[in-house]
JSON list of C-alpha atoms in Angstrom, two decimals:
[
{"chain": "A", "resi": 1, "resn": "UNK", "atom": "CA", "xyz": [185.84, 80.98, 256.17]},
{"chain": "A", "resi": 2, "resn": "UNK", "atom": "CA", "xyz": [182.87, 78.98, 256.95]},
{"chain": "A", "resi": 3, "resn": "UNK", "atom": "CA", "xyz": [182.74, 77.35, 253.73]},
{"chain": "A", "resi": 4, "resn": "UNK", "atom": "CA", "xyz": [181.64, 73.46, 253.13]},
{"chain": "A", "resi": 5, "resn": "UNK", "atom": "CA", "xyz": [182.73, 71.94, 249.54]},
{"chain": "A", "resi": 6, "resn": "UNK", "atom": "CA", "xyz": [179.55, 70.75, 247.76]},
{"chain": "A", "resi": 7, "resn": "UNK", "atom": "CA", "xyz": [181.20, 69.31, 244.63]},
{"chain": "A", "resi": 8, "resn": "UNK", "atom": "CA", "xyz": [183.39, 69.62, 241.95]},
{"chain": "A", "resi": 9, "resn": "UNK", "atom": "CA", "xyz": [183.07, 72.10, 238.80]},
{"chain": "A", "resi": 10, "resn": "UNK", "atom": "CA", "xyz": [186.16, 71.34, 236.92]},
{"chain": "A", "resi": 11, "resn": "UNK", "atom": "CA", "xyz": [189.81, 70.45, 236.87]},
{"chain": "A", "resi": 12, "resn": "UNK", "atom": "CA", "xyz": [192.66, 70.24, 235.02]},
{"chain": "A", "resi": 13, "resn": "UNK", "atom": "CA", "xyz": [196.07, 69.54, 235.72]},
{"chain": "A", "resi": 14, "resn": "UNK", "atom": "CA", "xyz": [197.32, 72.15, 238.42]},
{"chain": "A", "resi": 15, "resn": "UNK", "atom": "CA", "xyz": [194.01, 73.34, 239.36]},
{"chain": "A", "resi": 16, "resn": "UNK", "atom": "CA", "xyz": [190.60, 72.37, 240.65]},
{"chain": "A", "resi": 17, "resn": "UNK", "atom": "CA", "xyz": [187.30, 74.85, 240.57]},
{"chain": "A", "resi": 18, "resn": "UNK", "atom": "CA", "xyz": [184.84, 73.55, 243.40]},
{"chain": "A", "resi": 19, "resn": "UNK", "atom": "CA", "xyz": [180.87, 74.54, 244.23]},
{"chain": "A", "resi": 20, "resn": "UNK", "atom": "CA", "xyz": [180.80, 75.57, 247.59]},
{"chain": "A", "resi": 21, "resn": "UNK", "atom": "CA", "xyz": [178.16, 76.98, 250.25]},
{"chain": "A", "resi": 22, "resn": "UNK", "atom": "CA", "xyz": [178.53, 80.09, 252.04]},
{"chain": "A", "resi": 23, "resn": "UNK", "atom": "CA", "xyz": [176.53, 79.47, 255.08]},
{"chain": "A", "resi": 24, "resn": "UNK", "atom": "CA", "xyz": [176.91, 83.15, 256.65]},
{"chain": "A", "resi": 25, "resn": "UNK", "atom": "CA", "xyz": [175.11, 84.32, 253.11]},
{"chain": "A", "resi": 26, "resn": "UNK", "atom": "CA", "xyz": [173.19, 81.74, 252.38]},
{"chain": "A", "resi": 27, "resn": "UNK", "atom": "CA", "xyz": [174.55, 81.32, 249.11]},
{"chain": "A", "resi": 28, "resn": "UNK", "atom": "CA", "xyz": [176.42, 79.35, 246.63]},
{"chain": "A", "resi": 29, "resn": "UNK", "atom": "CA", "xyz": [180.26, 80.68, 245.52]},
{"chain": "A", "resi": 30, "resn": "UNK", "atom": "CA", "xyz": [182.81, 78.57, 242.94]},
{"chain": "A", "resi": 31, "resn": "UNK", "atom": "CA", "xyz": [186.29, 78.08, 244.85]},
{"chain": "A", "resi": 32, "resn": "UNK", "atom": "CA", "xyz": [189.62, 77.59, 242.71]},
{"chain": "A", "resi": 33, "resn": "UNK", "atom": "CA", "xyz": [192.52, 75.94, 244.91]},
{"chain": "A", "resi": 34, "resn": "UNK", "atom": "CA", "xyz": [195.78, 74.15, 243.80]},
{"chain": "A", "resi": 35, "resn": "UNK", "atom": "CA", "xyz": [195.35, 70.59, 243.38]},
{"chain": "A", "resi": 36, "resn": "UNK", "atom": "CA", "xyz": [198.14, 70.60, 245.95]},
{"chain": "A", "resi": 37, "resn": "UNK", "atom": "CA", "xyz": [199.04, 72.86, 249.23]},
{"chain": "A", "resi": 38, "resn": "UNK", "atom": "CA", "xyz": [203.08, 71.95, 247.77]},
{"chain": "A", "resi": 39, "resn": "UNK", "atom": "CA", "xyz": [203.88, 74.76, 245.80]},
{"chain": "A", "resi": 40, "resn": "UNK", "atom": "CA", "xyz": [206.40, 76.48, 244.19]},
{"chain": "A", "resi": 41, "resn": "UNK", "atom": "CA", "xyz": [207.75, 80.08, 245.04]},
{"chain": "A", "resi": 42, "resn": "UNK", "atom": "CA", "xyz": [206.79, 80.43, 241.34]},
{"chain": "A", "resi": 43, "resn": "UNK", "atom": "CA", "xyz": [203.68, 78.34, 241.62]},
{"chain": "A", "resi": 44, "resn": "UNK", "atom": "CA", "xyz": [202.52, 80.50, 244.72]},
{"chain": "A", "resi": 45, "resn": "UNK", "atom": "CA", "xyz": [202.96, 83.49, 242.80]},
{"chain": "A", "resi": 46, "resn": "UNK", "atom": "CA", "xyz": [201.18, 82.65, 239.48]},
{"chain": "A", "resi": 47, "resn": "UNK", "atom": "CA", "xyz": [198.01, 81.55, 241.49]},
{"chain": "A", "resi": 48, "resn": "UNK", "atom": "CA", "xyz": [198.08, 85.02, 243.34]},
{"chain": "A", "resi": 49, "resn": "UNK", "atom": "CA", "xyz": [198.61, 86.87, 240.13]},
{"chain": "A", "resi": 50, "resn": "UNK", "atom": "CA", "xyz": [195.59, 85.43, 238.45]},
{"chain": "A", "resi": 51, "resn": "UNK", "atom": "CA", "xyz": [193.55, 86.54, 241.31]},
{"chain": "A", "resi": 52, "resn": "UNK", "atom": "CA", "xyz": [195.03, 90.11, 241.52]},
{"chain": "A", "resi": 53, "resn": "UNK", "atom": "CA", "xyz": [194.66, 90.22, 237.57]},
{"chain": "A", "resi": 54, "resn": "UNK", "atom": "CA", "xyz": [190.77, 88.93, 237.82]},
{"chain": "A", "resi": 55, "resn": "UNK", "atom": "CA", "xyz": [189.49, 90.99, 240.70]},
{"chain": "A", "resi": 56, "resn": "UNK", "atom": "CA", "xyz": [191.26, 94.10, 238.98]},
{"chain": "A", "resi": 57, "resn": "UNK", "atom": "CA", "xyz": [188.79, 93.81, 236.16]},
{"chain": "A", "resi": 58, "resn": "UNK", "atom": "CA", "xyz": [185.61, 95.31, 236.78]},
{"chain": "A", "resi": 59, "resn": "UNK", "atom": "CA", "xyz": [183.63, 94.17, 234.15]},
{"chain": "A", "resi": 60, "resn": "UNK", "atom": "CA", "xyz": [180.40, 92.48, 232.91]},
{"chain": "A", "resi": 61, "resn": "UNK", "atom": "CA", "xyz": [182.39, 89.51, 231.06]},
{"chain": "A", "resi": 62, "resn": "UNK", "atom": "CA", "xyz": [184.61, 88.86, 233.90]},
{"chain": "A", "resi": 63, "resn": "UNK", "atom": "CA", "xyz": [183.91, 86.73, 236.84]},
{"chain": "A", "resi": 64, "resn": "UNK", "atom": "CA", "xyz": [183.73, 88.76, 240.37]},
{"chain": "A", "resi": 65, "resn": "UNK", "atom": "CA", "xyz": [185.71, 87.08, 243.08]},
{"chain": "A", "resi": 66, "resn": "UNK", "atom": "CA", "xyz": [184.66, 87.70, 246.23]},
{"chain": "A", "resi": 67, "resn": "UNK", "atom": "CA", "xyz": [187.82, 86.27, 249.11]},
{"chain": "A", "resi": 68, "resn": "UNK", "atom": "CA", "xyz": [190.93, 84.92, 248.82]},
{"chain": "A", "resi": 69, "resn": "UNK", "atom": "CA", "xyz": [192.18, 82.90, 251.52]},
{"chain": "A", "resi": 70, "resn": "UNK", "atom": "CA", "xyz": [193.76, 79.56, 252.75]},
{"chain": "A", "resi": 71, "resn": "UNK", "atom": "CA", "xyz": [192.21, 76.41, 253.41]},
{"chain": "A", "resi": 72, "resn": "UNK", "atom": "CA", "xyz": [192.28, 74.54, 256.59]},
{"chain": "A", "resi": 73, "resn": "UNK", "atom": "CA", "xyz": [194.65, 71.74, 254.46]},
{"chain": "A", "resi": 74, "resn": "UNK", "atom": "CA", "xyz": [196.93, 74.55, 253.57]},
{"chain": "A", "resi": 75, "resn": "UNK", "atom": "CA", "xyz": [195.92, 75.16, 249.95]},
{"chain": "A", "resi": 76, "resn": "UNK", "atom": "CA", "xyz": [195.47, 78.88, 248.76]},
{"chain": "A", "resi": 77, "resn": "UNK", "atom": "CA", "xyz": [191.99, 79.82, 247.13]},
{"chain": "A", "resi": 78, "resn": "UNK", "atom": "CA", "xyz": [189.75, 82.44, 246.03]},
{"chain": "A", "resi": 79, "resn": "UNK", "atom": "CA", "xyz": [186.20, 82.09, 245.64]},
{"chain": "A", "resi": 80, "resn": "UNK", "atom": "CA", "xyz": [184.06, 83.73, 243.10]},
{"chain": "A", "resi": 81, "resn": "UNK", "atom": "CA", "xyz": [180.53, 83.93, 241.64]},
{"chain": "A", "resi": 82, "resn": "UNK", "atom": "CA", "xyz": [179.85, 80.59, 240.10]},
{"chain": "A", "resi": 83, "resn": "UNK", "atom": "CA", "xyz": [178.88, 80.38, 236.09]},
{"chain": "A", "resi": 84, "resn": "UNK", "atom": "CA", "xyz": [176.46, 78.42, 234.45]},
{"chain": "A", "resi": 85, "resn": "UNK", "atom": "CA", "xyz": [176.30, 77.96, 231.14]},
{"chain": "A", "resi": 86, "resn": "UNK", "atom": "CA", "xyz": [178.25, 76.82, 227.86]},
{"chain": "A", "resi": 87, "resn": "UNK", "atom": "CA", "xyz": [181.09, 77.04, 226.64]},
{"chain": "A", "resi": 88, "resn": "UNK", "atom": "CA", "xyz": [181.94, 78.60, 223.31]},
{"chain": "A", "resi": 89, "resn": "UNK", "atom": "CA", "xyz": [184.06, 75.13, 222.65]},
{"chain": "A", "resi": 90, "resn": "UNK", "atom": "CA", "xyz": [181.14, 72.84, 223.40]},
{"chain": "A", "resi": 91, "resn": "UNK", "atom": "CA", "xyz": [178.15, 75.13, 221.28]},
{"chain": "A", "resi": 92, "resn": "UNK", "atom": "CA", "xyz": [180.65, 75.04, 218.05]},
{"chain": "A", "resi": 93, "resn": "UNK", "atom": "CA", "xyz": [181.16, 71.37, 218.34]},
{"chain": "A", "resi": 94, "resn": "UNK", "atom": "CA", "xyz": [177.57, 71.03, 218.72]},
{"chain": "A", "resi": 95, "resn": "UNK", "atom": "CA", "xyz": [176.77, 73.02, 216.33]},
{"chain": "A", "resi": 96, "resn": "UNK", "atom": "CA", "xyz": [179.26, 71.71, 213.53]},
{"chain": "A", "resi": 97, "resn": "UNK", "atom": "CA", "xyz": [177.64, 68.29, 214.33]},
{"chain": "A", "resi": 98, "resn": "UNK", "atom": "CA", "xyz": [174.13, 69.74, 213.50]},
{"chain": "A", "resi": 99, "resn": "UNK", "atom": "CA", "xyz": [172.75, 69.91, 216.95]},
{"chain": "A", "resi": 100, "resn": "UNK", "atom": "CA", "xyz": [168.74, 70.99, 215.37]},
{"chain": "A", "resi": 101, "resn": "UNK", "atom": "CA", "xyz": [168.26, 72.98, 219.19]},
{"chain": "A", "resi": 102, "resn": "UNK", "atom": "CA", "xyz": [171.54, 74.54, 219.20]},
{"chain": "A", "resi": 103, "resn": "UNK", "atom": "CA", "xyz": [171.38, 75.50, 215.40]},
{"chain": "A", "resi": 104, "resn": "UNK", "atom": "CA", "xyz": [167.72, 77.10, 216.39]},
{"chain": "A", "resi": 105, "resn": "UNK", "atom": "CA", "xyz": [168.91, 78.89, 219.52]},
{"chain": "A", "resi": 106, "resn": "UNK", "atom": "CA", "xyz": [172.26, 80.06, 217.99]},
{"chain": "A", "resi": 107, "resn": "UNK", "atom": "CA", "xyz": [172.10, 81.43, 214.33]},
{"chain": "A", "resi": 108, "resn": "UNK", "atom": "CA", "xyz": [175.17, 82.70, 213.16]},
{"chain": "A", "resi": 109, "resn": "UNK", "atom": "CA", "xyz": [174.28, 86.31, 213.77]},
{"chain": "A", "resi": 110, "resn": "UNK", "atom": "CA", "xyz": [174.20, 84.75, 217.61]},
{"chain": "A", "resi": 111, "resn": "UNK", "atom": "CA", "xyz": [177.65, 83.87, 217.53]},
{"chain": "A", "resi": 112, "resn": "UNK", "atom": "CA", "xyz": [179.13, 87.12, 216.07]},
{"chain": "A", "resi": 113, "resn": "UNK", "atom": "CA", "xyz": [177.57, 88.84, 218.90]},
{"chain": "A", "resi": 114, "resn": "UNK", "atom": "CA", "xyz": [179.35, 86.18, 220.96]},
{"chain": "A", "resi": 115, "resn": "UNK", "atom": "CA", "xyz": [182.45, 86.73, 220.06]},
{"chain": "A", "resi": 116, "resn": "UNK", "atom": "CA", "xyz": [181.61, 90.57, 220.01]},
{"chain": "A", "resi": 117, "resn": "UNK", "atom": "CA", "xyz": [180.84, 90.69, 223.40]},
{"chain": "A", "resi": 118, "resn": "UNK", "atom": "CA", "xyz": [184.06, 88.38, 223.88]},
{"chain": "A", "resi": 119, "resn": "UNK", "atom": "CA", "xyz": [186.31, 91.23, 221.88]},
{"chain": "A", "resi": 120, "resn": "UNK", "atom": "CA", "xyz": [184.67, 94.08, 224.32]},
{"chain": "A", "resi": 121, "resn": "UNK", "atom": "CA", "xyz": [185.76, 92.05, 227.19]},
{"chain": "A", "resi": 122, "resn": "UNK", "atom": "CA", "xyz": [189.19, 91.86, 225.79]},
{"chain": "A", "resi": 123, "resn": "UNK", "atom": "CA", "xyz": [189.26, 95.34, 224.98]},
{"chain": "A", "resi": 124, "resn": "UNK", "atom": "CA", "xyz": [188.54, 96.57, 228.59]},
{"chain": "A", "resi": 125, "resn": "UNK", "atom": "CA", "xyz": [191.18, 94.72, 229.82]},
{"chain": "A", "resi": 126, "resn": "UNK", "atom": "CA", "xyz": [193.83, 96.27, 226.93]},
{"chain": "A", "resi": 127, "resn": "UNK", "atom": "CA", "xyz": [192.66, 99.35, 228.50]},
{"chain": "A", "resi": 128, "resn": "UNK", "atom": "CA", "xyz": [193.88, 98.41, 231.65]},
{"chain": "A", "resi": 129, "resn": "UNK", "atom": "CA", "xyz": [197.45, 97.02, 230.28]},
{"chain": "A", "resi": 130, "resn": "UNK", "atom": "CA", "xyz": [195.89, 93.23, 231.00]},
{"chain": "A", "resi": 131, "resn": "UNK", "atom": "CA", "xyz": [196.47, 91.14, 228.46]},
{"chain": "A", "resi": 132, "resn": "UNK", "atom": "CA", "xyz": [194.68, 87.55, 228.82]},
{"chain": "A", "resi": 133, "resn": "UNK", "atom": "CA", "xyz": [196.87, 85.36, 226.61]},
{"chain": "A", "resi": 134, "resn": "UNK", "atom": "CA", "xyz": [194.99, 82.34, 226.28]},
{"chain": "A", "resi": 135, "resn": "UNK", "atom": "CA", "xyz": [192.20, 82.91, 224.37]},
{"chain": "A", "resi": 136, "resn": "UNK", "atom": "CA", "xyz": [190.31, 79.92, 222.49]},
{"chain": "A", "resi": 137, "resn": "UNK", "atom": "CA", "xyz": [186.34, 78.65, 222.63]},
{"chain": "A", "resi": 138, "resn": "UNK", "atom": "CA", "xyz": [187.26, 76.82, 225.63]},
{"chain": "A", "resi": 139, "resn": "UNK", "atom": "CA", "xyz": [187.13, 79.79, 227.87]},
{"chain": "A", "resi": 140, "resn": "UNK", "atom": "CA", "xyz": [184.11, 82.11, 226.66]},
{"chain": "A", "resi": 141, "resn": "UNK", "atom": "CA", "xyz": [181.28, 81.10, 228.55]},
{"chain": "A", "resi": 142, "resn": "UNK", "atom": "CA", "xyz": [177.98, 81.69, 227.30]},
{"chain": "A", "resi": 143, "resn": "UNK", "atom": "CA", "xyz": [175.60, 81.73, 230.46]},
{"chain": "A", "resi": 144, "resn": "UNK", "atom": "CA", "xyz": [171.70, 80.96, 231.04]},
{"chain": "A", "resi": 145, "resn": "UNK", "atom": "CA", "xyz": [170.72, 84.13, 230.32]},
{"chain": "A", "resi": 146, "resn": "UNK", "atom": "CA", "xyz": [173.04, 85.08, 227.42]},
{"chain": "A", "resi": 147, "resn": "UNK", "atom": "CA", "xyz": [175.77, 86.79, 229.11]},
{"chain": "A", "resi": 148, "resn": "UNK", "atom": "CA", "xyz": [179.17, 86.22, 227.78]},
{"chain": "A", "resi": 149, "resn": "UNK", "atom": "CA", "xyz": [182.25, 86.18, 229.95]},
{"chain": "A", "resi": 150, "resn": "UNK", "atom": "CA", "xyz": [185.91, 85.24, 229.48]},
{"chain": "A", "resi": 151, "resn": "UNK", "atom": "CA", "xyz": [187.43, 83.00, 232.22]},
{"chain": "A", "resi": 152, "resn": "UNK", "atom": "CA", "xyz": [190.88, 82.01, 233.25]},
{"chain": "A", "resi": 153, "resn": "UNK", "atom": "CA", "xyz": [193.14, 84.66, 233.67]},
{"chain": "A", "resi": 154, "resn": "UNK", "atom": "CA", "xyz": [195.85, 82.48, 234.95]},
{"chain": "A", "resi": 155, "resn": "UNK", "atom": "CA", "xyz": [197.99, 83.48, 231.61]},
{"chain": "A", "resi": 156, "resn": "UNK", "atom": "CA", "xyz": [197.41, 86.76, 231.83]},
{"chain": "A", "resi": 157, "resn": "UNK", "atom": "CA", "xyz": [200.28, 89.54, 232.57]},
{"chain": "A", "resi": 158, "resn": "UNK", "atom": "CA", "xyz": [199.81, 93.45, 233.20]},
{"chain": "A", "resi": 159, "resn": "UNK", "atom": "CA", "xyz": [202.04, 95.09, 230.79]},
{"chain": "A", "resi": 160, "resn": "UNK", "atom": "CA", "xyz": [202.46, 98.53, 229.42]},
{"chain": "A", "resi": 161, "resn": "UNK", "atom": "CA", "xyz": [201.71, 98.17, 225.58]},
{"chain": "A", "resi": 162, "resn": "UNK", "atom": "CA", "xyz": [204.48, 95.98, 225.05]},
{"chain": "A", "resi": 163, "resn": "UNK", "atom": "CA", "xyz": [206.07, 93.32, 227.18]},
{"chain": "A", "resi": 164, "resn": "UNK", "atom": "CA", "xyz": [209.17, 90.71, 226.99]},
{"chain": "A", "resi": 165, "resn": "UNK", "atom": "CA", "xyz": [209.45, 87.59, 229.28]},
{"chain": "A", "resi": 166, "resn": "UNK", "atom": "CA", "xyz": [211.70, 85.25, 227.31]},
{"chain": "A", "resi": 167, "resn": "UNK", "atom": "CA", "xyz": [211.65, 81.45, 228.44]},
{"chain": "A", "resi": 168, "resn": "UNK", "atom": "CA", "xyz": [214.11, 79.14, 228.99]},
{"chain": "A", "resi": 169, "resn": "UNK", "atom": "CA", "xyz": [214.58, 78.19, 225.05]},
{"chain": "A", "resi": 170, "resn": "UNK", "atom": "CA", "xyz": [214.08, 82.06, 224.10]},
{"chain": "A", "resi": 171, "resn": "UNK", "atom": "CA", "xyz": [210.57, 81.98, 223.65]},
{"chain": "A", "resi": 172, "resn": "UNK", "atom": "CA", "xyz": [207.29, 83.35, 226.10]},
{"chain": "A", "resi": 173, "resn": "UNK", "atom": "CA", "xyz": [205.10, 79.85, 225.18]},
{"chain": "A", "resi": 174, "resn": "UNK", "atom": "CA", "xyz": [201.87, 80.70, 227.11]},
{"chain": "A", "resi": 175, "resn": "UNK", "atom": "CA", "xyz": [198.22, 79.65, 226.13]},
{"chain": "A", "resi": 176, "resn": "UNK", "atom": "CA", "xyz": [196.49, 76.62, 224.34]},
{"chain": "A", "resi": 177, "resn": "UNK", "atom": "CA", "xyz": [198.93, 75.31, 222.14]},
{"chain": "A", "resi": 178, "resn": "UNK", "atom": "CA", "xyz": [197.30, 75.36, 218.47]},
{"chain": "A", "resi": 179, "resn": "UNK", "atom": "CA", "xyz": [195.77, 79.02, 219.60]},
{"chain": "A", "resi": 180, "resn": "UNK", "atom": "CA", "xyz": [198.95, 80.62, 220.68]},
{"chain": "A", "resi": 181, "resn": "UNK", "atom": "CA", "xyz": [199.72, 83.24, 218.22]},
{"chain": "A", "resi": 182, "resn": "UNK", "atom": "CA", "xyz": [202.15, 83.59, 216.07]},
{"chain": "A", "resi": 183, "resn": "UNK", "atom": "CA", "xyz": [204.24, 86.49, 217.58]},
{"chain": "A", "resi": 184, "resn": "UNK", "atom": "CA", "xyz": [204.75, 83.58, 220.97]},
{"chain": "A", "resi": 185, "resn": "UNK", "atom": "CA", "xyz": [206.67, 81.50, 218.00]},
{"chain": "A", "resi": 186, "resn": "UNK", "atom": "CA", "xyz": [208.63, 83.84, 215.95]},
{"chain": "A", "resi": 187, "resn": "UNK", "atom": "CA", "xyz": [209.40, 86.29, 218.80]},
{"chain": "A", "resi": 188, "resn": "UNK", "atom": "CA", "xyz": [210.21, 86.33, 222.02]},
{"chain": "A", "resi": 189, "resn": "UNK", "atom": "CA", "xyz": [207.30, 89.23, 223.87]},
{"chain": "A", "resi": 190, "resn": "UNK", "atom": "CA", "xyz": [204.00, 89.79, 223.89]},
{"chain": "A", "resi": 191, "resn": "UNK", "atom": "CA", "xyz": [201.50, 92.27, 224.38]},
{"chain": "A", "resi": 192, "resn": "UNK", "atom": "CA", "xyz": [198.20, 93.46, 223.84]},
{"chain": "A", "resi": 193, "resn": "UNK", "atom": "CA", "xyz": [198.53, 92.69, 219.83]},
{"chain": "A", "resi": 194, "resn": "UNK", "atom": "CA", "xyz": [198.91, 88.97, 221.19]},
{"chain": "A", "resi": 195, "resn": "UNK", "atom": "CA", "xyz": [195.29, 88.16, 222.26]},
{"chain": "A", "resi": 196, "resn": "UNK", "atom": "CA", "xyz": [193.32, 88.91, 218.96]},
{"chain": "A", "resi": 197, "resn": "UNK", "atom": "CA", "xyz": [196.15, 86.65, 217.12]},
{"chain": "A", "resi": 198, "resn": "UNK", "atom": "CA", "xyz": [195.85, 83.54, 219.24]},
{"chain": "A", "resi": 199, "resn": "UNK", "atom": "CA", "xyz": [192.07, 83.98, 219.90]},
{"chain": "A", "resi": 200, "resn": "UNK", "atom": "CA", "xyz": [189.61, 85.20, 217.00]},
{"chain": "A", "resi": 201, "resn": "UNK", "atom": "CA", "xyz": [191.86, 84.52, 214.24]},
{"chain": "A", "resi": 202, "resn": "UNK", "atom": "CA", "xyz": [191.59, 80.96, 214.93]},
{"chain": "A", "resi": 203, "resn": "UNK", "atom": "CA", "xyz": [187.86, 80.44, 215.47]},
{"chain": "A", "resi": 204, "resn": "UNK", "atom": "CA", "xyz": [187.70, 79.23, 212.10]},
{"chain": "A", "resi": 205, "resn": "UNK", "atom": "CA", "xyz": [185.09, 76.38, 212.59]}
]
C-alpha cells in the first residue's frame, strides 16, 4: 500500500506496532502486524476481530484505523492514527515515586478526570455490546494534548449483555493477569459487568 516502515513503536509477544510513512498522504500512520506471517486459523481470526471490534467504535478515546491489508512478507496489518503520549501505567509510577513535574502537571483532580474520560470510553462501547476485557493503566493513554484513549482491543468480544466462552480448564482467562476480575476466576462468562471489575477497581495506587 505504498507504505515504508520508519521504526518501531512497541511490541510484545505476538504483536509488533510500527511508525510508518504514507507517501500518497504525506503523512505518518502506526501499523500493527503479527510478529509472524505463520498463523493460526485461531490466530488469524483474533487479529481480524480486534480490527473489526476497533474500527466499529467511533469514538474520541478510541484509535481510528484507517486500512487493513497484507504485507508484501505475508503478514496481516492494519494501520491507524499513531498516539503520542503517556501511559496511565508510566504517570502513576512516576507519580508514586514523586516525579515534582508530573505531581505539578497531574493533581489528583487530573487523574479522576482521567479515568473519567477512560469510564466514558468504556461506556460507549457497553452501548455497543463491546466489551474490552483488559483494562489496567497500561492501556489508557494520556496524549500531548490531554486526550485520553483506551488501546488494545485485542481482548475484546461483542456480546449481548451477557456472554459465556468457557476455556479449556472451564474458565474465560482473558486480560492482564492481577487485573482480571473476579467473575474470569469464580465463573466461567463475562460481560459488560467484567470491565469495571478488572479495570478501576484495581487502580488502587
Amino acid at each position: 500500500d505504498g507504505l515504508d516502515i520508519v521504526s518501531r513503536i512497541n511490541s510484545s509477544s505476538n504483536c509488533e506496532v510500527m511508525l510508518a510513512k504514507q507517501h500518497e498522504l504525506d503523512r505518518f500512520v502506526a501499523l500493527k502486524r503479527p510478529l509472524t506471517a505463520h498463523l493460526t486459523e485461531e490466530q488469524t481470526i483474533a487479529f481480524q476481530k480486534e480490527a473489526f471490534i476497533t474500527a466499529s467504535l467511533s469514538h474520541p478515546g478510541v484509535v481510528p484505523l484507517y486500512t487493513m491489508g497484507r504485507g508484501i512478507d505475508g503478514r496481516l496489518y492494519y494501520t491507524m492514527k499513531p498516539i503520542k503520549g503517556i501511559s496511565l501505567e508510566d504517570l502513576l509510577t512516576k507519580w508514586k515515586n514523586k516525579d515534582n513535574q508530573i505531581i505539578k502537571d497531574y493533581n489528583l483532580i487530573k487523574l479522576i478526570h482521567i479515568l473519567l474520560k477512560a469510564s466514558e470510553t468504556v461506556a460507549y462501547a457497553h452501548s455497543n455490546n463491546i466489551a474490552h476485557l483488559d483494562i489496567h493503566p497500561g492501556n489508557i493513554i494520556i496524549g500531548e494534548f490531554g486526550e485520553i484513549t483506551l488501546i488494545d482491543w485485542g481482548k475484546g468480544i461483542k456480546i449481548n449483555d451477557r456472554v459465556v466462552e468457557p476455556s479449556s480448564t472451564g474458565i474465560y482467562v482473558s486480560g492482564s493477569p492481577i487485573y482480571r476480575a473476579p467473575e474470569q476466576l469464580i465463573s466461567d462468562d463475562v460481560g459488560k459487568y467484567t470491565d469495571p471489575h478488572q479495570g478501576f477497581d484495581k487502580l488502587s495506587y
